[in-house]
XYZ file of C-alpha atoms in Angstrom:
556
model
C -28.561 20.583 5.142
C -25.692 19.140 7.855
C -26.535 16.968 10.341
C -23.921 15.486 12.734
C -24.062 12.931 14.824
C -20.279 11.640 16.052
C -20.275 9.438 18.996
C -21.545 5.566 19.702
C -23.003 7.532 22.784
C -24.853 9.518 20.691
C -26.229 6.974 18.704
C -27.613 4.710 21.725
C -28.813 7.785 23.545
C -30.826 9.175 20.711
C -32.166 5.747 19.986
C -34.160 6.183 23.041
C -34.702 9.092 23.177
C -35.908 9.581 19.492
C -37.687 5.817 19.556
C -39.790 7.740 22.148
C -40.686 10.290 19.871
C -41.874 7.988 17.242
C -44.244 6.671 19.729
C -45.618 10.288 19.972
C -45.537 10.738 16.567
C -45.616 7.997 14.301
C -46.024 4.669 16.316
C -45.055 0.934 15.422
C -45.671 -0.150 11.971
C -48.448 -2.499 12.914
C -50.041 0.183 15.195
C -52.489 2.843 14.741
C -50.214 6.304 14.648
C -50.031 7.373 18.913
C -50.374 11.143 17.664
C -53.967 10.100 16.927
C -55.105 9.430 20.711
C -55.859 12.802 23.330
C -52.602 13.516 24.794
C -52.083 13.028 28.646
C -52.399 15.317 31.103
C -49.231 15.791 33.101
C -51.036 14.424 36.227
C -51.482 11.036 34.474
C -48.198 10.559 32.771
C -46.427 11.487 35.810
C -44.621 14.323 34.910
C -43.800 17.097 36.838
C -40.998 19.787 37.787
C -38.242 21.847 36.089
C -36.222 21.556 32.862
C -33.373 23.936 32.772
C -32.895 25.072 29.432
C -29.504 27.251 28.532
C -27.595 28.515 25.971
C -27.946 30.400 22.074
C -30.071 33.580 22.241
C -31.034 32.335 18.886
C -32.429 29.260 20.021
C -34.254 30.701 22.772
C -37.710 32.098 21.295
C -38.758 29.260 19.560
C -37.258 27.009 23.201
C -39.536 29.468 24.768
C -42.513 29.411 22.553
C -42.200 25.630 22.385
C -41.957 25.288 25.886
C -44.950 27.500 26.705
C -47.112 24.857 24.249
C -45.530 21.815 26.320
C -46.415 23.348 29.671
C -49.737 23.769 28.280
C -50.382 20.539 27.957
C -48.170 19.238 31.328
C -49.201 22.066 33.873
C -47.279 20.516 36.431
C -43.918 20.839 34.800
C -41.926 24.126 34.342
C -39.522 25.173 31.402
C -37.005 27.812 32.182
C -35.031 28.951 29.288
C -32.371 30.955 29.714
C -30.262 32.640 26.152
C -27.053 32.961 27.041
C -24.930 31.864 24.341
C -24.409 28.535 22.300
C -20.815 28.125 23.809
C -22.183 28.419 27.174
C -25.044 26.311 26.338
C -22.798 23.629 25.187
C -20.743 23.878 28.437
C -24.222 23.596 30.234
C -25.013 20.385 28.892
C -21.770 18.958 29.488
C -21.154 19.484 32.815
C -24.929 19.173 34.047
C -25.839 23.047 35.151
C -28.166 22.477 32.506
C -30.933 19.617 31.405
C -30.976 20.679 28.046
C -28.180 22.881 25.999
C -28.994 25.287 23.118
C -26.564 25.715 20.314
C -26.807 27.559 16.848
C -23.828 25.972 15.256
C -22.283 22.895 14.910
C -20.000 21.345 17.505
C -16.733 22.280 18.075
C -13.839 19.365 17.199
C -12.652 19.387 21.134
C -16.946 19.419 21.937
C -17.643 16.668 20.098
C -15.407 14.333 22.726
C -17.563 15.454 25.214
C -20.182 12.714 24.833
C -23.143 15.395 24.065
C -26.553 14.117 22.110
C -27.231 16.265 19.397
C -31.174 17.078 18.710
C -31.194 18.900 15.613
C -34.840 20.884 16.430
C -34.926 23.009 13.223
C -32.613 24.896 10.745
C -32.333 28.842 10.847
C -31.188 31.467 8.637
C -29.140 34.135 9.296
C -30.366 37.883 8.075
C -27.735 40.181 6.883
C -29.545 43.198 8.074
C -29.381 47.321 7.119
C -31.443 50.179 8.703
C -34.637 50.488 7.061
C -33.645 53.323 5.512
C -30.550 52.186 3.524
C -31.159 52.291 -0.557
C -28.948 49.289 -1.044
C -31.660 45.675 -1.283
C -29.303 43.077 -2.570
C -25.398 42.229 -2.246
C -23.453 39.388 -3.349
C -21.503 37.662 -0.727
C -18.262 38.758 -1.624
C -19.252 42.030 -1.058
C -20.362 41.143 1.880
C -17.496 39.224 3.039
C -15.280 42.316 2.100
C -17.505 45.310 4.049
C -16.979 42.653 7.517
C -13.678 42.431 6.714
C -13.280 46.282 6.407
C -12.039 45.884 2.785
C -14.984 47.987 1.974
C -15.472 50.923 4.250
C -17.919 53.303 2.621
C -21.622 52.817 1.099
C -20.663 54.477 -1.593
C -18.287 51.564 -2.850
C -21.298 49.745 -3.161
C -23.915 51.970 -5.100
C -24.830 53.696 -1.764
C -24.787 57.130 0.053
C -21.452 58.737 0.915
C -21.043 57.267 4.338
C -19.082 54.900 6.236
C -20.207 51.724 7.093
C -21.198 50.946 10.398
C -20.083 47.106 11.323
C -22.387 45.423 13.658
C -20.722 41.964 15.036
C -21.905 39.509 17.547
C -19.623 38.409 20.834
C -17.255 35.831 20.988
C -18.719 32.218 21.450
C -22.018 33.274 19.721
C -23.545 30.493 17.807
C -24.997 33.194 15.311
C -21.437 34.678 14.715
C -19.522 31.173 14.309
C -21.776 30.150 11.857
C -21.684 33.236 9.789
C -18.139 33.924 10.279
C -17.954 30.001 8.386
C -20.367 30.717 5.910
C -19.261 33.795 4.402
C -15.565 32.806 4.624
C -14.488 35.235 7.572
C -12.167 32.943 9.306
C -8.562 33.321 8.878
C -5.443 30.861 9.891
C -2.982 32.799 12.639
C 0.539 31.668 13.056
C -0.324 29.190 15.476
C -2.777 27.289 12.692
C -5.821 28.434 14.522
C -8.882 29.668 12.971
C -9.491 33.281 14.089
C -11.829 35.544 13.225
C -11.362 37.804 10.282
C -14.346 40.922 11.216
C -12.622 44.293 11.248
C -11.294 45.438 14.533
C -13.366 48.169 14.309
C -16.482 46.458 14.475
C -19.212 47.179 16.955
C -19.961 43.854 19.428
C -23.283 43.294 20.695
C -24.135 40.737 23.020
C -27.219 38.610 21.583
C -29.891 38.825 18.535
C -31.736 41.880 20.284
C -28.907 43.961 20.508
C -27.635 43.658 17.117
C -31.045 44.495 15.788
C -31.481 47.515 17.882
C -28.141 48.835 16.734
C -29.286 48.737 13.009
C -32.187 50.118 13.858
C -30.468 52.861 15.638
C -27.650 53.673 13.277
C -28.589 54.760 9.593
C -25.197 53.607 8.084
C -24.952 50.228 10.111
C -24.665 46.670 8.674
C -25.046 43.477 10.843
C -26.449 40.079 11.026
C -29.375 38.413 12.963
C -31.150 35.167 13.251
C -34.225 35.024 10.862
C -36.452 34.566 13.873
C -35.323 38.210 15.017
C -36.220 40.140 12.165
C -39.190 42.097 11.995
C -39.567 46.368 10.483
C -37.193 47.936 12.656
C -34.220 46.064 9.929
C -34.169 45.812 6.805
C -33.014 41.929 5.213
C -30.621 42.652 2.334
C -30.936 40.033 -0.546
C -28.167 37.801 -1.018
C -27.644 37.630 -4.539
C -31.315 38.180 -5.686
C -32.864 36.019 -2.901
C -34.415 37.458 0.467
C -33.841 35.714 3.744
C -37.112 33.897 4.008
C -38.063 30.454 5.124
C -39.287 29.608 1.538
C -36.080 31.152 0.040
C -34.418 28.535 2.659
C -36.293 25.783 1.830
C -35.666 25.863 -1.638
C -32.019 26.054 -1.480
C -31.873 29.825 -2.789
C -30.472 31.508 0.348
C -27.629 29.462 1.618
C -26.826 31.619 4.941
C -28.313 29.175 7.250
C -27.202 26.637 10.156
C -28.873 23.947 12.804
C -30.675 24.844 16.063
C -29.148 21.763 18.534
C -30.943 20.600 21.857
C -27.582 19.223 23.590
C -28.205 16.346 26.114
C -25.956 14.463 28.274
C -26.425 10.807 29.604
C -29.872 9.751 31.381
C -32.371 13.065 31.100
C -35.080 12.975 33.537
C -38.769 11.902 32.272
C -39.783 15.508 32.192
C -36.436 16.777 29.795
C -37.279 13.533 27.549
C -41.172 14.521 27.429
C -40.156 18.124 26.393
C -37.269 17.020 23.666
C -40.261 14.468 22.356
C -42.682 17.249 21.917
C -40.657 19.416 20.259
C -39.911 16.321 17.310
C -43.578 15.890 17.256
C -45.717 16.998 14.558
C -47.096 19.726 17.057
C -43.711 20.662 17.872
C -42.591 20.733 14.430
C -45.686 22.858 13.564
C -44.746 25.243 16.204
C -41.054 25.381 14.764
C -42.351 26.494 11.366
C -44.177 29.398 12.644
C -40.323 31.253 12.554
C -37.641 28.272 10.972
C -37.244 25.664 8.929
C -38.478 22.223 10.695
C -36.454 19.393 10.503
C -39.601 17.442 8.642
C -39.689 20.546 5.823
C -39.796 19.529 2.292
C -40.766 20.525 -0.943
C -39.838 17.519 -2.731
C -43.979 17.026 -3.076
C -44.650 19.976 -5.140
C -41.517 20.012 -7.378
C -40.762 17.862 -10.477
C -37.591 15.622 -10.813
C -35.964 14.219 -13.473
C -32.422 12.255 -13.890
C -30.617 9.642 -12.111
C -29.462 9.259 -8.865
C -26.849 6.995 -7.967
C -26.796 5.464 -4.286
C -24.238 2.902 -2.822
C -23.194 1.686 0.411
C -23.952 -0.570 2.980
C -26.130 -3.729 2.360
C -27.913 -3.089 5.831
C -29.314 0.297 4.860
C -29.339 -1.077 0.601
C -33.122 -2.921 0.883
C -35.027 0.743 3.135
C -32.913 2.542 0.119
C -34.401 0.545 -2.711
C -38.097 0.990 -0.797
C -37.568 4.563 -0.546
C -36.366 4.695 -4.050
C -39.603 2.894 -5.492
C -41.655 5.168 -3.730
C -39.862 8.379 -4.936
C -40.230 6.802 -8.333
C -43.455 6.354 -8.305
C -44.209 9.743 -8.001
C -41.490 11.137 -10.314
C -41.924 9.113 -13.104
C -38.693 10.737 -14.867
C -36.473 9.750 -11.892
C -34.506 6.540 -11.730
C -32.761 5.758 -8.404
C -30.171 3.143 -8.399
C -29.119 1.800 -5.236
C -25.791 -0.738 -5.201
C -25.272 -2.533 -1.790
C -21.247 -2.913 -1.553
C -20.185 -2.344 2.201
C -20.024 1.014 4.651
C -16.527 2.129 3.890
C -17.263 1.530 -0.506
C -20.143 4.087 0.118
C -18.420 6.964 2.224
C -15.537 6.535 -0.238
C -17.991 7.093 -3.192
C -19.802 9.820 -1.710
C -15.936 11.341 -0.602
C -15.180 10.976 -4.634
C -18.036 11.714 -6.335
C -18.697 8.545 -7.657
C -21.843 8.506 -6.123
C -24.574 11.029 -5.268
C -25.345 9.341 -2.270
C -23.297 7.153 -0.075
C -24.741 4.933 2.478
C -23.113 3.750 5.652
C -24.550 1.990 8.618
C -22.074 3.000 11.188
C -20.929 6.798 12.340
C -18.112 8.244 10.471
C -14.273 6.977 11.204
C -12.017 10.201 12.670
C -10.135 9.748 9.297
C -13.384 10.020 7.108
C -14.611 13.296 9.397
C -12.233 15.278 8.060
C -13.552 14.523 4.374
C -16.329 17.249 4.830
C -19.204 14.629 3.936
C -22.267 15.702 5.077
C -24.492 13.074 7.173
C -27.942 12.926 7.289
C -29.627 10.209 9.765
C -32.317 9.158 8.042
C -33.079 5.799 10.585
C -31.760 3.215 13.294
C -31.237 -0.350 12.853
C -30.632 -2.982 15.262
C -28.615 -5.752 15.181
C -29.650 -9.311 15.974
C -27.439 -12.176 16.675
C -29.087 -15.082 15.165
C -28.623 -18.575 15.139
C -30.312 -21.627 13.563
C -33.887 -22.532 14.310
C -33.026 -25.592 15.754
C -30.357 -24.078 18.599
C -32.291 -24.028 21.857
C -30.504 -21.665 23.120
C -32.804 -18.602 23.030
C -31.102 -15.630 25.496
C -28.087 -14.332 26.257
C -26.233 -11.462 27.913
C -23.665 -9.452 26.341
C -21.045 -10.468 27.836
C -21.565 -14.221 27.007
C -22.056 -13.408 23.149
C -18.865 -10.836 23.203
C -17.039 -14.068 24.384
C -18.106 -16.467 21.958
C -17.126 -13.939 19.296
C -13.545 -13.755 20.807
C -13.144 -17.506 20.750
C -13.450 -17.870 24.687
C -16.327 -19.409 24.679
C -16.479 -22.309 22.003
C -18.775 -24.987 22.375
C -22.670 -24.092 22.994
C -23.043 -26.912 26.237
C -20.722 -24.008 27.642
C -24.058 -21.624 27.507
C -26.269 -24.410 28.262
C -26.908 -26.111 24.758
C -25.610 -28.779 23.293
C -22.011 -30.687 23.291
C -21.456 -28.621 19.785
C -18.608 -26.703 18.353
C -19.913 -23.031 17.843
C -19.069 -21.964 14.240
C -19.086 -17.773 14.791
C -20.153 -16.289 11.582
C -18.942 -12.206 11.300
C -18.569 -10.111 8.629
C -15.957 -8.406 6.140
C -13.514 -5.662 6.720
C -15.037 -2.426 6.484
C -18.922 -3.986 6.855
C -21.175 -1.139 9.108
C -22.897 -3.885 10.495
C -19.878 -5.562 12.072
C -18.143 -2.126 12.799
C -21.507 -0.983 14.750
C -21.399 -4.749 16.418
C -17.902 -4.746 17.341
C -17.800 -1.601 18.916
C -21.083 -2.115 20.572
C -20.441 -5.500 22.060
C -16.694 -4.158 22.873
C -15.273 -6.197 20.439
C -12.452 -4.177 19.767
C -9.143 -3.935 21.136
C -5.758 -1.476 20.932
C -2.737 -3.049 19.068
C 0.379 -2.460 19.479
C 0.217 0.767 17.346
C -2.335 2.061 19.338
C -4.606 1.488 16.800
C -7.949 -0.389 17.275
C -8.444 -3.485 15.583
C -11.158 -5.936 15.836
C -11.070 -9.082 18.470
C -13.510 -11.168 17.052
C -11.950 -14.974 17.064
C -9.553 -15.727 13.740
C -11.286 -18.929 13.633
C -14.917 -17.084 12.615
C -16.334 -17.453 8.911
C -16.150 -14.460 6.865
C -19.532 -13.511 4.874
C -20.147 -10.695 2.430
C -23.478 -9.080 3.471
C -26.326 -9.655 5.295
C -27.495 -12.395 3.436
C -24.603 -14.538 3.054
C -24.209 -13.955 6.621
C -28.349 -15.341 7.335
C -27.408 -18.021 4.754
C -24.463 -19.415 6.639
C -26.316 -19.363 10.054
C -29.538 -21.055 8.120
C -27.195 -23.846 6.884
C -25.108 -24.471 10.017
C -26.825 -25.732 13.022
C -24.427 -24.827 15.298
C -23.539 -21.188 13.925
C -24.073 -18.105 15.569
C -23.666 -14.451 13.574
C -25.272 -11.171 13.425
C -27.169 -9.107 10.828
C -29.469 -5.860 10.185
C -33.026 -6.608 11.481
C -34.305 -5.909 8.411
C -32.974 -9.023 7.102
C -34.666 -11.217 9.795
C -36.916 -13.795 8.835
C -37.583 -17.475 9.788
C -34.363 -18.903 8.236
C -32.578 -18.085 11.521
C -33.381 -17.714 15.017
C -33.089 -13.870 17.002
C -31.388 -14.622 20.035
C -32.519 -12.332 23.251
C -30.245 -9.871 24.879
C -30.799 -10.183 29.000
C -34.425 -11.038 27.543
C -35.193 -8.346 24.929
C -35.804 -9.771 21.424
C -34.343 -7.883 18.528
C -37.452 -6.281 17.326
C -38.481 -2.818 16.752
C -40.582 -2.507 19.189
C -38.195 -3.406 21.794
C -35.376 -1.139 20.379
C -37.970 1.626 20.576
C -38.863 0.715 24.286
C -35.000 1.188 24.837
C -35.122 -2.649 25.862
C -32.951 -3.944 23.178
C -29.861 -1.697 23.013
C -27.819 -3.208 20.182
C -28.327 -0.661 16.983
C -26.698 1.887 15.040
C -27.499 4.897 12.625
C -28.429 4.669 9.074
C -26.741 7.133 6.915
C -26.886 8.648 3.789
C -23.864 10.722 2.885
C -23.083 13.348 0.095
C -20.627 16.368 -0.514
C -20.487 19.404 -1.665
C -23.311 20.670 -4.022
C -25.834 17.750 -4.604
C -27.947 17.715 -7.526
C -31.548 18.934 -7.589
C -33.298 15.213 -8.075
C -30.983 13.659 -5.269
C -31.639 16.603 -2.974
C -35.357 15.479 -3.644
C -34.821 11.814 -2.944
C -33.168 13.069 0.339
C -36.380 15.373 1.052
C -38.530 12.502 0.229
C -36.829 10.435 3.191
C -37.041 12.755 5.593
C -40.723 13.397 4.668
C -43.723 12.212 7.048
C -44.605 9.559 4.143
C -40.710 8.585 4.142
C -40.045 8.249 7.267
C -43.504 5.903 7.700
C -41.572 3.883 5.097
C -38.597 3.687 7.011
C -41.008 2.647 10.201
C -42.262 -0.675 8.736
C -39.188 -2.220 9.366
C -36.561 0.119 11.196
C -36.573 2.994 14.249
C -37.661 6.423 12.026
C -35.754 10.381 13.157
C -38.853 11.595 13.783
């Protein structure tokens, strides 16, 4: 399943949001899980006011149900949910007319540029539905596509009665329509090179899942599609190539017509909106989700037995946690071998794309060119990047601007920042390093060259070390060195520099005090082997995320 998170703003905003959710759902690694403690009431936690939630009609039912559960615990908060379509929800999140937008599709390319924060709360199946009296019960994807294109127009052509087929589709801007047309190859390129709907012009257009369902229930020869959440006995869900449209079949991968349910926000949120989103991602919220949809932590990895090898290649920052998760997964499945090789984020992205690895690892967001490769992004954790110096260095705290000037070579002696009269030795990472890319982006260490391309602004005098371990070793040996490493590589051979008063710790990143952080991605492309899918499912499970929480910030 796809999880898309594309902008640096998204990373930073989600660190705070998901970290707060982690405090509710998982807790820091050295504390008892917070979700075992009694929930605070709104009077105790200071929550009051209104949260406006606007968008997809598919997401609306679960948003309302989650809102009701949240309001029971927080009676001074009102959650207003309005279903008016995904495109409207995306726009409302962007222009601030809603606290939270809802979408039942991935963001379009133009929308990705708006700096929205995407929160995947569930996955939904799209059911192809007919009237209960229709004798047809199973169709393949190709046949359904031909029906919706108007190439098959009579039920007798697919083994049914000699009746004209009535196609019912959704309005323009519908997330369900966009997802369905994308999955079912119902898009075609017009003369301007733009993808447009290939659904027959004779189709009836109904606004909302409920309206589609009502049309199908009234018309014996109709066919349409609705969110799985809207299924009831007034319509019949068709099997797709033998698989019924059920949560269980989507979880198992047998029913493949599915899409993400997104909550969308932009910039700073009210504490009430944050609390609502935190509740959705908590165990209690995801339990509500699982009643009609697929929760984001759903996994059948426990029940299944796996065998075979999973090749995992990429970021040296992700490598330690990937290895630890691999060991835990192999303990459960003795016939599985998870091989993890740390050779850098760029190499990991390429390996996922060209198929030389089952899973690529990256510790940065995909670059614009890489986004065109059709990779599936799985955010498994968030990591802090620690600025480190030799343990003997008496400097313990720097602001971001000063750190940037040091790495640019504008500050070259420790005495300029209150230290000894010693030349600063800057240690950086190799080109293609995800840690380097994330650090330079966060610390404003990129500049535009004469070709309009962003390039590194780090001083040419910097020592280049390949891998987090090599940076750490260099700083540990050189008393006047400064470098940066993944938080997972911190030990007592180096000293973490506070950034504007905040130590580089999991707790401080969770609290939002230490803001130098980035996502840890697992990357796949196309159909994934059963054992690779099992490994990824395990990572996203409660057990896997507990392992993540020992060193990093879990996504749940």
